[in-house]
C-alpha positions as a printed Julia matrix, in Angstrom:
321×3 Matrix{Float64}:
 258.66   4.18  192.55
 255.87   4.15  189.98
 253.4    6.09  192.14
 256.03   8.63  193.09
 257.03   9.1   189.49
 253.44   9.51  188.31
 252.73  12.07  191.09
 255.76  14.07  189.92
 254.49  13.92  186.34
 250.99  15.02  187.3
 252.4   17.9   189.26
 254.51  18.97  186.3
 251.58  18.65  183.91
 249.48  20.98  186.09
 252.18  23.63  185.56
 252.3   23.04  181.8
 248.63  23.22  180.78
 248.17  19.49  181.18
 251.0   18.29  178.94
 254.37  16.69  179.5
 257.22  15.63  177.18
 258.85  12.26  176.92
 262.22  13.49  178.19
 260.5   14.91  181.23
 258.68  11.64  181.84
 261.9    9.57  181.58
 263.69  12.02  183.81
 260.99  11.49  186.47
 261.74   7.76  186.49
 259.04   6.36  184.22
 259.81   4.11  181.23
 258.55   3.98  177.6
 256.62   0.84  178.55
 254.76   2.8   181.28
 254.04   5.52  178.74
 252.63   2.95  176.26
 250.42   1.41  178.9
 248.88   4.79  179.81
 248.31   5.59  176.11
 246.66   2.17  175.55
 244.3    2.6   178.52
 243.4    6.17  177.47
 244.75   7.74  180.6
 247.1    9.79  178.42
 246.74  11.05  174.88
 249.53  11.57  172.31
 249.38  15.18  171.15
 252.57  15.17  169.06
 255.42  12.65  168.89
 256.93  12.64  172.39
 254.34  14.99  173.85
 251.38  13.77  175.89
 248.18  15.22  177.31
 247.25  13.93  180.74
 243.74  12.56  180.82
 241.17  15.08  182.22
 243.18  18.19  181.38
 240.78  20.67  179.76
 241.8   22.12  176.38
 243.25  25.62  176.61
 245.59  28.07  174.78
 248.19  27.38  177.47
 247.92  23.68  176.73
 248.38  24.3   172.99
 251.41  26.52  173.67
 253.15  24.08  175.98
 252.49  21.12  173.67
 253.93  23.0   170.64
 256.88  24.31  172.7
 257.83  20.8   173.82
 257.29  19.39  170.31
 259.24  22.09  168.47
 262.29  21.35  170.57
 262.18  24.13  173.09
 263.53  27.45  171.78
 261.81  30.71  172.71
 258.18  31.77  172.55
 258.44  34.86  170.3
 256.85  37.39  167.94
 253.03  37.64  168.32
 252.84  34.64  170.62
 255.46  36.17  172.93
 253.31  39.31  173.27
 250.17  37.23  174.02
 252.11  35.2   176.62
 252.99  38.45  178.29
 249.41  39.48  178.58
 248.99  41.69  175.52
 245.56  41.11  174.14
 244.63  43.11  171.01
 243.18  42.74  167.6
 246.65  43.01  166.07
 248.07  40.21  168.21
 246.48  36.91  167.16
 246.7   33.88  169.44
 247.3   31.54  166.54
 249.4   30.37  164.84
 251.89  29.76  167.69
 255.19  31.35  167.02
 258.68  30.31  168.25
 262.31  31.2   167.62
 265.06  28.58  167.53
 268.62  28.5   166.32
 269.22  27.64  162.69
 268.62  23.97  161.92
 267.33  23.27  165.46
 263.61  22.53  165.31
 260.86  20.13  164.23
 257.98  21.06  161.94
 254.71  21.14  163.93
 251.27  21.82  162.34
 249.79  25.16  163.41
 253.11  26.7   164.35
 255.53  29.17  162.78
 259.2   28.61  163.69
 261.75  31.34  162.94
 265.4   30.49  162.82
 267.35  33.34  164.35
 270.83  33.13  165.91
 271.16  36.51  167.65
 268.74  35.98  170.58
 270.65  36.89  173.72
 269.94  35.9   177.3
 268.62  39.29  178.33
 266.16  39.25  175.42
 264.24  36.4   177.15
 262.44  36.0   180.47
 260.41  33.26  182.03
 256.63  33.54  181.93
 254.8   30.75  183.78
 257.84  28.55  183.22
 258.16  29.28  179.48
 261.06  31.25  177.92
 259.41  34.22  176.27
 260.87  37.15  174.28
 260.78  40.51  176.02
 258.25  42.91  174.45
 261.08  44.98  172.99
 262.72  41.94  171.37
 259.32  40.74  170.05
 258.86  44.12  168.3
 262.29  43.96  166.72
 261.58  40.45  165.43
 258.09  41.45  164.18
 259.62  44.34  162.23
 261.14  41.78  159.85
 257.86  40.04  159.07
 255.04  42.64  159.16
 254.32  45.79  157.18
 255.03  49.29  158.37
 251.38  50.18  159.25
 250.89  47.09  161.39
 254.33  47.52  162.98
 253.35  51.07  163.93
 250.18  49.84  165.59
 252.06  47.06  167.44
 254.6   49.59  168.77
 251.68  51.65  170.1
 250.15  48.59  171.75
 253.28  47.37  173.56
 254.39  50.87  174.68
 251.01  51.2   176.48
 252.37  49.72  179.69
 254.52  46.76  178.58
 257.68  48.45  177.35
 258.92  51.83  176.12
 260.25  53.48  173.0
 263.62  53.66  174.79
 263.7   49.92  175.41
 262.77  49.11  171.82
 265.39  51.55  170.56
 268.06  50.03  172.73
 267.2   46.48  171.65
 267.16  47.47  168.02
 270.44  49.33  168.29
 272.04  46.27  169.87
 270.91  44.02  166.99
 271.3   46.34  164.09
 273.67  45.34  161.38
 273.86  45.72  157.62
 271.25  43.47  156.01
 269.23  42.86  159.27
 265.68  42.73  158.07
 263.18  45.19  159.46
 265.66  47.55  161.13
 265.16  50.38  158.64
 261.39  50.13  158.87
 261.48  50.0   162.68
 263.86  52.93  162.73
 261.32  55.0   160.74
 258.52  54.05  163.14
 260.6   54.9   166.18
 261.58  58.27  164.64
 257.88  59.09  164.32
 257.27  58.31  168.0
 260.53  59.55  169.44
 260.96  62.97  171.01
 262.28  64.33  167.69
 265.18  65.88  169.54
 268.73  65.32  168.32
 271.03  66.73  171.06
 274.4   68.26  170.34
 277.07  65.57  170.59
 278.71  67.48  173.37
 275.51  67.44  175.43
 274.98  63.68  174.92
 278.57  63.01  175.9
 278.11  65.15  178.99
 275.13  63.0   180.03
 277.1   59.88  179.41
 280.06  61.0   181.54
 277.67  62.21  184.2
 276.08  58.72  184.38
 279.54  57.14  184.73
 280.62  59.58  187.43
 277.34  59.07  189.39
 278.09  55.35  189.47
 281.57  55.93  190.81
 283.32  54.87  187.57
 286.57  56.52  186.47
 286.09  58.95  183.64
 287.43  57.77  180.25
 289.63  59.68  177.88
 287.56  61.91  175.61
 287.88  62.24  171.85
 290.45  59.43  171.63
 291.99  58.42  168.32
 290.33  55.36  166.84
 292.52  52.35  167.61
 293.47  50.18  164.69
 295.95  49.55  161.95
 295.26  52.67  160.06
 292.64  51.37  157.64
 289.97  53.69  159.21
 290.75  57.05  160.75
 288.87  59.23  163.14
 288.11  59.83  166.79
 285.93  57.88  169.27
 283.81  59.6   171.88
 285.59  58.04  174.85
 288.02  55.26  175.66
 289.19  53.35  178.74
 292.77  52.59  177.63
 293.46  50.34  180.62
 290.94  47.71  179.43
 290.84  48.71  175.72
 287.19  49.68  175.84
 285.58  52.27  173.54
 282.35  54.11  174.42
 280.28  55.76  171.67
 277.28  58.03  172.41
 274.82  57.98  169.51
 272.33  60.84  169.29
 271.39  60.27  165.66
 267.83  59.8   164.46
 267.07  56.23  163.59
 267.04  56.66  159.83
 270.54  58.19  160.05
 271.76  55.36  162.29
 270.57  52.8   159.74
 272.3   54.7   156.89
 275.54  54.73  158.84
 275.48  51.11  160.02
 278.17  49.96  157.58
 280.49  52.81  158.58
 279.94  52.05  162.31
 280.73  48.41  161.82
 283.86  49.23  159.88
 285.04  51.45  162.75
 284.18  48.77  165.36
 285.98  46.1   163.29
 289.09  48.27  162.91
 289.31  48.67  166.67
 288.64  44.94  167.25
 291.58  44.04  165.04
 293.86  45.36  167.75
 291.92  44.05  170.75
 289.49  46.83  171.52
 285.77  46.34  172.28
 283.17  49.03  171.44
 280.01  49.77  173.42
 277.48  51.95  171.63
 274.7   53.7   173.64
 271.87  55.41  171.9
 270.22  58.66  173.07
 267.16  56.79  174.43
 269.39  54.65  176.71
 271.61  57.51  177.95
 268.73  59.78  178.78
 266.07  57.2   179.73
 268.14  54.69  181.71
 271.55  56.05  182.68
 271.88  53.55  185.55
 271.7   50.64  183.05
 274.34  52.35  180.91
 276.68  52.69  183.88
 276.08  49.13  185.01
 276.82  47.83  181.54
 280.11  49.75  181.38
 281.06  48.56  184.85
 280.37  44.95  184.02
 282.33  45.0   180.74
 285.23  46.82  182.42
 285.35  44.13  185.09
 285.27  41.31  182.53
 287.89  42.84  180.29
 290.12  43.62  183.25
 290.08  39.99  184.2
 290.77  38.88  180.67
 293.72  41.22  180.26
 295.14  40.11  183.61
 295.23  36.43  182.41
 298.76  35.25  181.47
 299.25  34.7   177.82
 299.79  31.1   176.74
 302.84  30.25  174.64
 302.13  29.28  171.05
 300.78  25.77  170.84
 299.15  25.78  174.24
 295.53  26.4   175.33
 294.13  25.46  171.92
């Protein structure tokens, strides 16, 4: 049992830069007494509380990253460190300090690391790189916009759009996360406007492209210029609506600085519709033109989910609480 457990730990350590965490060791079948024995004999070395370096493992950046990741309490490798982990090597992307993102109140303080507490990291903003959860390049740029100056942000956008992501992907990620008071969004919007095509299409043209993407994917066409659902607190029309599943589609061709200025108005409109059970999907120009297949897949997925939810029988008051 002991030899089998140790072999499993050694195999795991080879995948993690030579380090393992206490929870991993216990899960493999070893005990705290076995850990203490290996520390006493020098076969293992304590790097941080609950994190151990296997004897003979050479120091490396990967080892530092894994050790800090395990010590911080997991989370996501993010910001500059996320870019380095994805192979972006540049003067503007330092390898240290190591940077992570966790939920609010969910981390340990580790020397040599910066831990950001952010609650809006979504599953598609993260991907595995050599076993570690790492922010996508687009998400890393949105996060960095909150902590670096405009000049450096401009240079970072240029670095990551040279083969790692695109202006369209960054724009889509920023649009998804934008909200009144979200730090860095206005600065990032100005940077994206400088690098964007500079073209603001007529709303009718952008809607035509949106409906074309839906039709190409075999989706039913929504109702156009539909009255904004709600209780009358906010008036107006929405670009399109699927009444059968209470889903609104908005095509946004505004330049970024205008989008940021109008964030509060957009959120008021979305909230008004949500009060009566409608969900709003907003697609920016860069998404509709640059990746219409993704737009159509998103609409199809949300339609399917909402159709299932609306088909569920309602529970009488007092049940299903």
